[in-house]
Amino acid sequence: MLISASDFYCPLTVERHSQAEEVEIRAIRWLEDRGFFDDMPADDRAALTGTRIAELCGMATPHASEEKLLNCTKWLYCMWHVDDKYSDASHTSQGALVHFVRMASNLLRAISVPKLATNDPLLIVANEISKDMRRYASDVQMRRWQDAQRRWLMGVAWEISNVVDGALLGVDEYLAMRLNSSGVLPSIATFDIAQGGGACAEEMDSSTVQALTEMTALIVALDNDIYSHPMEKGCARNSLNVIELIRGPEDEYDGELVTRVREIRDPMMWRFLELREQVGKQCSPELSEYLSCLENTIGGCIDIGLKAPRYAKWLDGNPQISLAAPNVPLRTDSLDYPSVEWWWPEK
C-alpha cells in the first residue's frame, strides 16, 4: 500500500533535538547494562531499536536537557517493548490476558515506589527511571504521569480482552479504547516532564486542555493505525486496527479504506488546530510550551512512522512531502461519536 506524508493532514512544523543521536546510543547502552534486551529475540530487538525513540522524544521536546531527554527515551523504550510484547493480537489468549494484568500491576508498583526488590529487567529499569524522574518532576507531575500509565495499561487490558472474547467493536467503542491503549497519553505526560511541565493545575486541568490532549492522543493513534497497517499485514499480525475494523465484505483496496479513516481523523486535526489557536491567545507561556509539545508529538510521530525501519520497510511512501492540506473532503463539525463528541461545542 502506498503511504506517504500527503496522507496525513498536519500543517505543523517540527523541531529536532540536536543531541538525539547521542542520547539514542546512551539509552540503548544503559538498557543493555541492565539486561533489558537479554531475553529478547534478535528480530524483536532490531524492530524496537529501529524505532528511533530518542529522535521522536527529541522532536516532542526539542529544548529538553540531554539528561531529561535520556530518561524520556528510556521510558518510551519500556512502553514500546510492552506494546510489542502484549498488543500483538495474534498471541492473545485468556492466559496472555492474565499474564499481562500481572505484569501491569507489577509495573505500576515499580514506578510508584522509590525502591523495588526484583530480578525482572523491565521492572528494574522502570523503577530506576521513575526514581530519576522524581529528581526534577514535581509531586503533581509524578501523580499525573503515574495516572497516565494506569490509563494506558487499562486500555491495553481492554484491547486484549476484546481480542480474547472475539468482540466486534463499533467505531465509537474502538475510538474510546484506542485513546487509552495506544500509549500516547502516558508518552505526552513523559514529554511534559522532560521539557519542564510548568503549567499550573488550573490550566492543565481545564476541559479545553484535556480535550486538546485527548485529540493529540487519538490523532496519533489513528495515524499509527495507517502507517503500521502494511507492517501488520506483511507480518500476518491479527492486530486490532481501524482499517480492518471498517473493512466491509466488498472492500478490497486499502487506499480507499485509508481515505475513510481520514474522514474520521482529519476533522479531529482541524478541531485541534482551531481549539489550540483559541487557547493559545490567552494562556501562560508555560501552557503555550505544553501546547507546542502536543503539536510536536503529532508531527513527530508521523515523521517517525514514515522513516523508522520497523514501518518504512513495508511502505512505498515519500516522507519528505510537506505535511499540509488534506486531499479528502474535510468535515469541520462534530463526528457524532459519543466518546469524542465533547471536543466540539454543544450544538
Short mmCIF file of C-alpha atoms in Angstrom, two decimals:
data_model
loop_
_atom_site.label_atom_id
_atom_site.label_comp_id
_atom_site.label_asym_id
_atom_site.label_seq_id
_atom_site.Cartn_x
_atom_site.Cartn_y
_atom_site.Cartn_z
CA MET A 1 0.00 0.00 0.00
CA LEU A 2 1.37 3.42 -0.96
CA ILE A 3 1.58 5.60 2.14
CA SER A 4 3.27 8.99 2.21
CA ALA A 5 3.23 12.20 4.22
CA SER A 6 0.49 13.50 1.94
CA ASP A 7 -1.86 11.01 3.62
CA PHE A 8 -1.59 12.97 6.89
CA TYR A 9 -3.27 16.34 7.25
CA CYS A 10 -0.84 18.08 9.61
CA PRO A 11 0.09 21.70 8.80
CA LEU A 12 2.64 21.84 11.61
CA THR A 13 6.41 22.25 11.68
CA VAL A 14 8.57 20.07 13.89
CA GLU A 15 11.88 20.98 15.53
CA ARG A 16 14.60 18.42 16.23
CA HIS A 17 16.81 17.94 19.25
CA SER A 18 20.48 18.42 18.48
CA GLN A 19 21.57 15.59 20.84
CA ALA A 20 19.05 12.91 19.85
CA GLU A 21 21.62 10.63 18.18
CA GLU A 22 23.95 10.66 21.19
CA VAL A 23 21.03 10.08 23.55
CA GLU A 24 19.87 7.09 21.49
CA ILE A 25 23.26 5.43 21.89
CA ARG A 26 23.36 6.17 25.63
CA ALA A 27 19.82 4.89 26.21
CA ILE A 28 20.44 1.58 24.43
CA ARG A 29 23.74 1.08 26.27
CA TRP A 30 22.04 1.80 29.63
CA LEU A 31 19.27 -0.70 28.89
CA GLU A 32 21.82 -3.31 27.79
CA ASP A 33 23.71 -2.94 31.06
CA ARG A 34 20.55 -3.81 32.99
CA GLY A 35 19.69 -6.89 30.93
CA PHE A 36 16.70 -5.29 29.24
CA PHE A 37 17.40 -6.98 25.90
CA ASP A 38 18.77 -10.28 27.24
CA ASP A 39 15.73 -12.48 26.56
CA MET A 40 14.51 -10.53 23.54
CA PRO A 41 14.68 -12.30 20.15
CA ALA A 42 17.06 -10.61 17.74
CA ASP A 43 14.29 -9.60 15.33
CA ASP A 44 12.27 -8.07 18.16
CA ARG A 45 15.27 -6.13 19.39
CA ALA A 46 16.03 -4.87 15.89
CA ALA A 47 12.43 -3.72 15.47
CA LEU A 48 12.44 -1.97 18.84
CA THR A 49 15.78 -0.21 18.46
CA GLY A 50 14.86 0.70 14.89
CA THR A 51 12.00 2.85 16.15
CA ARG A 52 14.29 5.89 16.61
CA ILE A 53 12.79 6.60 20.01
CA ALA A 54 15.29 9.29 21.01
CA GLU A 55 14.58 11.12 17.75
CA LEU A 56 10.86 11.01 18.47
CA CYS A 57 11.35 12.20 22.05
CA GLY A 58 13.63 14.93 20.76
CA MET A 59 11.02 16.17 18.32
CA ALA A 60 8.40 16.26 21.08
CA THR A 61 10.80 18.05 23.45
CA PRO A 62 13.38 19.85 21.28
CA HIS A 63 14.61 22.05 24.14
CA ALA A 64 14.87 19.45 26.91
CA SER A 65 18.20 18.92 28.62
CA GLU A 66 20.21 15.91 27.48
CA GLU A 67 19.65 14.07 30.77
CA LYS A 68 15.89 14.61 30.70
CA LEU A 69 15.74 13.54 27.07
CA LEU A 70 17.72 10.43 28.02
CA ASN A 71 15.29 9.48 30.78
CA CYS A 72 12.35 10.16 28.48
CA THR A 73 13.87 7.89 25.83
CA LYS A 74 14.49 5.11 28.35
CA TRP A 75 10.86 5.15 29.45
CA LEU A 76 9.46 5.09 25.93
CA TYR A 77 11.67 2.08 25.22
CA CYS A 78 9.90 0.34 28.12
CA MET A 79 6.49 1.35 26.79
CA TRP A 80 7.19 0.25 23.22
CA HIS A 81 8.54 -3.06 24.49
CA VAL A 82 5.33 -3.67 26.45
CA ASP A 83 3.28 -2.75 23.38
CA ASP A 84 5.26 -5.06 21.09
CA LYS A 85 5.05 -7.94 23.54
CA TYR A 86 1.41 -7.73 24.57
CA SER A 87 -0.56 -5.85 21.90
CA ASP A 88 0.05 -8.32 19.06
CA ALA A 89 -3.41 -9.83 18.88
CA SER A 90 -2.14 -12.99 17.20
CA HIS A 91 -0.61 -14.02 20.52
CA THR A 92 -3.51 -13.18 22.81
CA SER A 93 -5.39 -15.73 24.88
CA GLN A 94 -7.04 -15.89 28.27
CA GLY A 95 -3.67 -16.89 29.70
CA ALA A 96 -1.95 -13.97 27.96
CA LEU A 97 -4.50 -11.57 29.46
CA VAL A 98 -3.83 -12.92 32.95
CA HIS A 99 -0.08 -12.63 32.35
CA PHE A 100 -0.46 -9.05 31.12
CA VAL A 101 -2.56 -7.95 34.10
CA ARG A 102 0.01 -9.41 36.49
CA MET A 103 2.86 -7.66 34.65
CA ALA A 104 0.93 -4.36 34.52
CA SER A 105 0.26 -4.44 38.25
CA ASN A 106 3.93 -5.03 38.97
CA LEU A 107 4.95 -2.31 36.53
CA LEU A 108 2.67 0.22 38.20
CA ARG A 109 4.16 -0.72 41.55
CA ALA A 110 7.68 -0.32 40.16
CA ILE A 111 7.04 3.30 39.13
CA SER A 112 5.27 4.17 42.37
CA VAL A 113 7.89 3.26 44.99
CA PRO A 114 11.46 4.51 45.46
CA LYS A 115 12.96 1.01 45.68
CA LEU A 116 11.87 -2.40 44.47
CA ALA A 117 13.30 -5.88 45.07
CA THR A 118 13.03 -7.74 41.76
CA ASN A 119 15.04 -9.64 39.17
CA ASP A 120 12.78 -8.62 36.27
CA PRO A 121 14.77 -6.33 33.92
CA LEU A 122 11.65 -4.38 32.87
CA LEU A 123 10.74 -3.66 36.49
CA ILE A 124 14.34 -2.82 37.36
CA VAL A 125 14.65 -0.19 34.64
CA ALA A 126 11.14 1.17 35.30
CA ASN A 127 11.97 1.66 38.96
CA GLU A 128 15.27 3.40 38.17
CA ILE A 129 13.67 5.65 35.56
CA SER A 130 10.88 6.76 37.88
CA LYS A 131 13.42 7.38 40.67
CA ASP A 132 15.45 9.61 38.35
CA MET A 133 12.30 11.38 37.22
CA ARG A 134 11.42 12.32 40.80
CA ARG A 135 14.61 14.37 40.98
CA TYR A 136 13.21 17.00 38.63
CA ALA A 137 9.44 16.40 38.47
CA SER A 138 7.01 17.83 40.99
CA ASP A 139 4.73 15.61 43.05
CA VAL A 140 1.78 16.74 40.93
CA GLN A 141 3.62 15.89 37.72
CA MET A 142 4.54 12.45 39.03
CA ARG A 143 0.92 11.78 40.00
CA ARG A 144 -0.25 12.82 36.54
CA TRP A 145 2.45 10.68 34.96
CA GLN A 146 1.53 7.61 37.02
CA ASP A 147 -2.18 8.13 36.32
CA ALA A 148 -1.44 8.28 32.60
CA GLN A 149 0.40 4.95 32.82
CA ARG A 150 -2.61 3.38 34.58
CA ARG A 151 -4.91 4.67 31.86
CA TRP A 152 -2.66 3.16 29.19
CA LEU A 153 -2.31 -0.24 30.84
CA MET A 154 -6.05 -0.45 31.48
CA GLY A 155 -6.58 0.37 27.80
CA VAL A 156 -4.26 -2.43 26.71
CA ALA A 157 -6.09 -4.85 29.02
CA TRP A 158 -9.33 -3.73 27.40
CA GLU A 159 -7.83 -4.30 23.95
CA ILE A 160 -6.56 -7.79 24.79
CA SER A 161 -9.88 -8.77 26.38
CA ASN A 162 -11.73 -7.72 23.23
CA VAL A 163 -9.50 -9.97 21.15
CA VAL A 164 -9.83 -12.87 23.60
CA ASP A 165 -13.62 -12.56 23.54
CA GLY A 166 -13.74 -12.04 19.77
CA ALA A 167 -15.68 -8.83 20.39
CA LEU A 168 -16.93 -6.96 17.31
CA LEU A 169 -16.26 -3.32 18.09
CA GLY A 170 -18.09 -0.39 16.61
CA VAL A 171 -16.10 2.68 15.60
CA ASP A 172 -17.05 4.65 18.72
CA GLU A 173 -16.02 1.90 21.11
CA TYR A 174 -12.79 1.44 19.19
CA LEU A 175 -12.00 5.16 19.47
CA ALA A 176 -12.63 5.07 23.23
CA MET A 177 -10.38 2.04 23.62
CA ARG A 178 -7.63 3.23 21.26
CA LEU A 179 -7.42 6.59 23.02
CA ASN A 180 -6.00 4.73 26.01
CA SER A 181 -4.41 1.58 24.60
CA SER A 182 -2.23 3.47 22.11
CA GLY A 183 0.06 4.68 24.91
CA VAL A 184 0.13 8.25 23.58
CA LEU A 185 -1.33 9.79 26.76
CA PRO A 186 1.48 8.49 29.02
CA SER A 187 4.01 9.46 26.33
CA ILE A 188 2.67 13.03 26.44
CA ALA A 189 2.94 13.03 30.24
CA THR A 190 6.56 11.87 29.90
CA PHE A 191 7.33 14.57 27.33
CA ASP A 192 5.76 17.22 29.55
CA ILE A 193 8.04 16.32 32.45
CA ALA A 194 11.10 16.21 30.20
CA GLN A 195 10.52 19.69 28.83
CA GLY A 196 9.71 21.32 32.17
CA GLY A 197 5.99 20.94 32.73
CA GLY A 198 5.50 24.32 34.36
CA ALA A 199 1.84 24.99 33.54
CA CYS A 200 -0.35 25.46 36.61
CA ALA A 201 -3.05 22.96 37.63
CA GLU A 202 -5.86 25.36 36.76
CA GLU A 203 -4.72 25.48 33.14
CA MET A 204 -3.69 21.83 32.80
CA ASP A 205 -6.94 20.52 34.33
CA SER A 206 -9.19 22.72 32.20
CA SER A 207 -11.61 20.97 29.86
CA THR A 208 -10.06 22.63 26.81
CA VAL A 209 -6.54 21.43 27.60
CA GLN A 210 -7.86 17.96 28.43
CA ALA A 211 -9.65 17.93 25.08
CA LEU A 212 -6.52 19.01 23.22
CA THR A 213 -4.54 16.28 24.98
CA GLU A 214 -7.08 13.63 24.03
CA MET A 215 -7.22 14.88 20.44
CA THR A 216 -3.45 14.58 20.20
CA ALA A 217 -3.54 11.03 21.53
CA LEU A 218 -6.26 9.83 19.18
CA ILE A 219 -4.88 11.59 16.10
CA VAL A 220 -1.51 9.93 16.72
CA ALA A 221 -3.21 6.59 17.38
CA LEU A 222 -5.15 6.68 14.10
CA ASP A 223 -2.03 7.80 12.23
CA ASN A 224 -0.25 4.79 13.71
CA ASP A 225 -3.07 2.55 12.50
CA ILE A 226 -2.47 3.88 8.98
CA TYR A 227 1.31 3.62 8.73
CA SER A 228 1.60 0.39 10.74
CA HIS A 229 -1.10 -1.43 8.79
CA PRO A 230 1.21 -2.55 5.92
CA MET A 231 3.64 -3.96 8.52
CA GLU A 232 0.85 -5.80 10.34
CA LYS A 233 -0.34 -7.33 7.07
CA GLY A 234 3.20 -8.18 5.99
CA CYS A 235 3.89 -9.91 9.32
CA ALA A 236 0.46 -11.59 9.31
CA ARG A 237 -0.45 -9.96 12.61
CA ASN A 238 -4.06 -10.08 13.68
CA SER A 239 -3.83 -6.72 15.43
CA LEU A 240 -6.81 -4.51 16.13
CA ASN A 241 -6.65 -1.71 13.57
CA VAL A 242 -9.27 0.79 12.48
CA ILE A 243 -8.62 -0.06 8.81
CA GLU A 244 -9.68 -3.65 9.37
CA LEU A 245 -12.49 -2.53 11.66
CA ILE A 246 -14.21 -0.55 8.91
CA ARG A 247 -13.47 -3.05 6.14
CA GLY A 248 -16.66 -4.43 4.61
CA PRO A 249 -17.08 -7.67 2.66
CA GLU A 250 -16.80 -5.80 -0.65
CA ASP A 251 -13.77 -3.66 0.30
CA GLU A 252 -10.59 -4.72 -1.47
CA TYR A 253 -8.39 -1.64 -1.72
CA ASP A 254 -6.61 -0.44 1.38
CA GLY A 255 -6.14 3.02 -0.10
CA GLU A 256 -9.89 3.57 -0.15
CA LEU A 257 -10.10 2.45 3.47
CA VAL A 258 -7.35 4.93 4.43
CA THR A 259 -9.48 7.68 2.89
CA ARG A 260 -12.40 6.56 5.06
CA VAL A 261 -10.19 6.58 8.15
CA ARG A 262 -9.12 10.10 7.27
CA GLU A 263 -12.75 11.14 7.18
CA ILE A 264 -12.68 10.32 10.90
CA ARG A 265 -9.16 11.50 11.66
CA ASP A 266 -8.84 14.77 9.72
CA PRO A 267 -11.78 16.56 11.43
CA MET A 268 -10.01 15.83 14.72
CA MET A 269 -6.90 17.55 13.35
CA TRP A 270 -8.97 20.51 12.21
CA ARG A 271 -10.62 20.81 15.64
CA PHE A 272 -7.24 20.52 17.35
CA LEU A 273 -5.86 23.41 15.30
CA GLU A 274 -8.97 25.52 15.93
CA LEU A 275 -9.04 24.94 19.68
CA ARG A 276 -5.28 25.23 20.05
CA GLU A 277 -5.41 28.68 18.44
CA GLN A 278 -8.21 29.75 20.78
CA VAL A 279 -6.41 28.57 23.91
CA GLY A 280 -3.07 29.98 22.75
CA LYS A 281 -4.43 33.52 22.66
CA GLN A 282 -4.91 33.70 26.42
CA CYS A 283 -2.66 31.08 28.02
CA SER A 284 0.52 31.35 30.05
CA PRO A 285 3.96 30.85 28.47
CA GLU A 286 4.17 27.53 30.33
CA LEU A 287 0.91 26.26 28.85
CA SER A 288 1.97 27.51 25.42
CA GLU A 289 5.05 25.29 25.79
CA TYR A 290 2.81 22.32 26.57
CA LEU A 291 0.62 23.02 23.53
CA SER A 292 3.75 23.14 21.37
CA CYS A 293 4.66 19.74 22.80
CA LEU A 294 1.27 18.40 21.65
CA GLU A 295 1.86 19.77 18.15
CA ASN A 296 5.35 18.29 18.07
CA THR A 297 4.01 14.93 19.17
CA ILE A 298 1.58 14.76 16.25
CA GLY A 299 4.11 15.85 13.65
CA GLY A 300 6.97 13.87 15.16
CA CYS A 301 5.02 10.61 15.22
CA ILE A 302 4.14 10.98 11.54
CA ASP A 303 7.78 11.65 10.72
CA ILE A 304 8.98 8.61 12.68
CA GLY A 305 6.16 6.45 11.35
CA LEU A 306 7.27 7.06 7.78
CA LYS A 307 11.02 6.70 8.41
CA ALA A 308 11.58 4.18 11.19
CA PRO A 309 12.78 0.84 9.76
CA ARG A 310 10.06 -1.12 11.60
CA TYR A 311 7.48 0.63 9.40
CA ALA A 312 9.39 2.02 6.42
CA LYS A 313 10.39 -1.39 5.03
CA TRP A 314 6.70 -2.04 4.40
CA LEU A 315 5.92 1.36 2.89
CA ASP A 316 6.48 2.84 -0.54
CA GLY A 317 5.82 6.39 0.51
CA ASN A 318 7.82 9.60 0.48
CA PRO A 319 8.38 11.07 3.97
CA GLN A 320 9.74 14.31 2.50
CA ILE A 321 6.38 15.58 1.22
CA SER A 322 5.17 18.62 3.15
CA LEU A 323 2.52 17.80 5.75
CA ALA A 324 -0.12 20.27 4.67
CA ALA A 325 -3.70 20.42 3.44
CA PRO A 326 -5.97 17.37 3.30
CA ASN A 327 -6.77 15.75 -0.02
CA VAL A 328 -10.08 14.35 1.22
CA PRO A 329 -13.23 16.36 1.98
CA LEU A 330 -12.74 17.95 5.41
CA ARG A 331 -15.66 17.90 7.81
CA THR A 332 -15.44 20.66 10.42
CA ASP A 333 -18.44 19.83 12.58
CA SER A 334 -18.52 17.06 15.18
CA LEU A 335 -18.24 13.42 14.17
CA ASP A 336 -21.28 12.23 16.13
CA TYR A 337 -19.25 9.64 18.03
CA PRO A 338 -20.23 9.91 21.72
CA SER A 339 -16.70 9.18 23.01
CA VAL A 340 -15.26 12.31 21.33
CA GLU A 341 -18.38 14.46 20.85
CA TRP A 342 -17.45 16.66 23.80
CA TRP A 343 -14.42 18.03 21.92
CA TRP A 344 -16.76 20.17 19.82
CA PRO A 345 -19.03 22.98 21.07
CA GLU A 346 -22.54 21.90 22.00
CA LYS A 347 -24.97 22.19 19.14
#
